[in-house]
């Protein structure tokens, strides 16, 4: 018995911040942000807005497209590092918002690789356990964790959520293999303290340097390219799939230059990758499921296609899932 993605959904906050908007408050430029990252705009939570509500909107969309109700779910797995509470978990808050039954609900904390990790966890449980219908969500709001006066990080992140409904199913379709990796010794390349206050884009207060997201960008860039290339090759060969058989790669959207460098190293044409970083920025664990939902909407994924998801983020954590659609 395997697991298949039956439907997807996505949602973002209503506030869109363009690079031009950022030029008004930071010593930065549209040209710098665009050429170094590929980002032109991002959606951010305002003070008082709830990421759980955004995730619930994405989840309701996925459930509706699956023809299921929240009460039909056997479990909720949320890839996130943005819960407002240490407990209850984000998944428990989501379970309440959706009105799901007394099912297991849990978070997977793997930063930007959160959705790839969560999908692998759900797939494993569906193969070995009695979960048949699972909601897997990637949701993050890293815009509330940056120091909005630090141009080196403030321009990078956007907020949002993506959701998929997975069903267990016999046969050749579904998740073929996942590979997950971590390197805790590299944690200082990208980190944020759990104790920092939420400081939204429109808040007067800003996080101080100690509490805000800290990133050693250029070092992380090199490791991300190498590790994502390696894990992509590994998951494909582990599933007995040649790279040339991949129909579409849906990567984590951290930097367009990272995505292009990985594609070049894999020897794959740019037509085989889906990107939307220009409109969303880096939405952390939400980026892969948001991109997946848009790829489906854009008719880039068809029956029986081989689709590969990959991501790298704080931890460090990285991983990939390969799926027969
Ligand atoms: O999602 C999790 C995984 N994330 C990643 O893997 C991110 C990996 N890293 C990156 O994507 C890139 O390193 C960044 C986008 C973060 C930075 O791009 P970069 O090309 O590596 O720039 P840099 O940090 O080397 O900075 C180059 C210059 C510096 O100025 P000097 O020292 O050369 O005079 C920075 O001060 O650009 C300056 N700079 C900026 N200038 C205008 C940094 N941020 C900005 C900015 N606007 N926002």
PDB file of C-alpha atoms in Angstrom, residues 1-5 75-79 106-110 112-129 131 134-138 164 166 174-181 231 235 285 288-289 292 309-311 317-323:
ATOM      1  CA  UNK A   1       0.000   0.000   0.000  1.00  0.00           C
ATOM      2  CA  UNK A   2       1.410   3.400  -0.995  1.00  0.00           C
ATOM      3  CA  UNK A   3       0.289   6.979  -0.615  1.00  0.00           C
ATOM      4  CA  UNK A   4      -0.866   9.327  -3.345  1.00  0.00           C
ATOM      5  CA  UNK A   5      -1.487  13.091  -3.397  1.00  0.00           C
ATOM      6  CA  UNK A  75      -4.301  12.512  10.669  1.00  0.00           C
ATOM      7  CA  UNK A  76      -2.850  15.995  10.213  1.00  0.00           C
ATOM      8  CA  UNK A  77       0.897  16.514   9.792  1.00  0.00           C
ATOM      9  CA  UNK A  78       2.153  20.111   9.662  1.00  0.00           C
ATOM     10  CA  UNK A  79       5.619  21.093   8.498  1.00  0.00           C
ATOM     11  CA  UNK A 106       1.538  16.732  14.943  1.00  0.00           C
ATOM     12  CA  UNK A 107       4.199  19.158  13.762  1.00  0.00           C
ATOM     13  CA  UNK A 108       7.403  18.363  11.918  1.00  0.00           C
ATOM     14  CA  UNK A 109      10.067  21.020  12.500  1.00  0.00           C
ATOM     15  CA  UNK A 110      12.541  21.037   9.638  1.00  0.00           C
ATOM     16  CA  UNK A 112      12.403  25.173   4.869  1.00  0.00           C
ATOM     17  CA  UNK A 113      12.552  21.397   4.374  1.00  0.00           C
ATOM     18  CA  UNK A 114       9.453  21.037   6.597  1.00  0.00           C
ATOM     19  CA  UNK A 115       7.007  19.990   3.898  1.00  0.00           C
ATOM     20  CA  UNK A 116       9.380  17.474   2.292  1.00  0.00           C
ATOM     21  CA  UNK A 117       9.959  15.980   5.758  1.00  0.00           C
ATOM     22  CA  UNK A 118       6.228  16.011   6.632  1.00  0.00           C
ATOM     23  CA  UNK A 119       5.289  14.305   3.369  1.00  0.00           C
ATOM     24  CA  UNK A 120       7.873  11.579   4.021  1.00  0.00           C
ATOM     25  CA  UNK A 121       6.556  11.083   7.586  1.00  0.00           C
ATOM     26  CA  UNK A 122       2.952  10.846   6.402  1.00  0.00           C
ATOM     27  CA  UNK A 123       3.902   8.417   3.623  1.00  0.00           C
ATOM     28  CA  UNK A 124       5.780   6.203   6.104  1.00  0.00           C
ATOM     29  CA  UNK A 125       2.862   6.132   8.534  1.00  0.00           C
ATOM     30  CA  UNK A 126       0.408   5.417   5.747  1.00  0.00           C
ATOM     31  CA  UNK A 127       2.500   2.461   4.570  1.00  0.00           C
ATOM     32  CA  UNK A 128       2.939   0.987   8.025  1.00  0.00           C
ATOM     33  CA  UNK A 129      -0.067   2.129   9.984  1.00  0.00           C
ATOM     34  CA  UNK A 131      -3.763   6.257   8.328  1.00  0.00           C
ATOM     35  CA  UNK A 134      -3.970  12.466   5.704  1.00  0.00           C
ATOM     36  CA  UNK A 135      -3.734  16.238   5.474  1.00  0.00           C
ATOM     37  CA  UNK A 136      -0.129  17.367   5.050  1.00  0.00           C
ATOM     38  CA  UNK A 137       0.507  21.086   5.393  1.00  0.00           C
ATOM     39  CA  UNK A 138       3.539  23.314   4.955  1.00  0.00           C
ATOM     40  CA  UNK A 164      -2.145  18.362   0.229  1.00  0.00           C
ATOM     41  CA  UNK A 166      -2.928  12.157   0.706  1.00  0.00           C
ATOM     42  CA  UNK A 174       2.168   7.874  -5.331  1.00  0.00           C
ATOM     43  CA  UNK A 175       5.297   8.558  -3.319  1.00  0.00           C
ATOM     44  CA  UNK A 176       8.016   6.253  -4.672  1.00  0.00           C
ATOM     45  CA  UNK A 177      10.742   7.264  -2.252  1.00  0.00           C
ATOM     46  CA  UNK A 178      11.879   9.990   0.112  1.00  0.00           C
ATOM     47  CA  UNK A 179      15.392  10.789   1.298  1.00  0.00           C
ATOM     48  CA  UNK A 180      15.886  13.039   4.340  1.00  0.00           C
ATOM     49  CA  UNK A 181      19.157  14.422   5.703  1.00  0.00           C
ATOM     50  CA  UNK A 231      19.714  14.343  -2.506  1.00  0.00           C
ATOM     51  CA  UNK A 235      16.160   9.831  -4.317  1.00  0.00           C
ATOM     52  CA  UNK A 285       7.968  25.078   4.538  1.00  0.00           C
ATOM     53  CA  UNK A 288       7.009  23.478  -2.041  1.00  0.00           C
ATOM     54  CA  UNK A 289       3.247  22.880  -1.551  1.00  0.00           C
ATOM     55  CA  UNK A 292       3.019  22.282  -6.346  1.00  0.00           C
ATOM     56  CA  UNK A 309      10.172  17.744  -4.659  1.00  0.00           C
ATOM     57  CA  UNK A 310      13.351  18.971  -2.954  1.00  0.00           C
ATOM     58  CA  UNK A 311      14.334  21.468  -0.268  1.00  0.00           C
ATOM     59  CA  UNK A 317      17.927  19.897   6.988  1.00  0.00           C
ATOM     60  CA  UNK A 318      17.399  18.808   3.427  1.00  0.00           C
ATOM     61  CA  UNK A 319      15.543  16.159   1.515  1.00  0.00           C
ATOM     62  CA  UNK A 320      13.567  15.088  -1.525  1.00  0.00           C
ATOM     63  CA  UNK A 321      10.453  13.102  -2.416  1.00  0.00           C
ATOM     64  CA  UNK A 322       9.911  11.437  -5.776  1.00  0.00           C
ATOM     65  CA  UNK A 323       6.323  10.795  -6.834  1.00  0.00           C
TER      66      UNK A 323
END
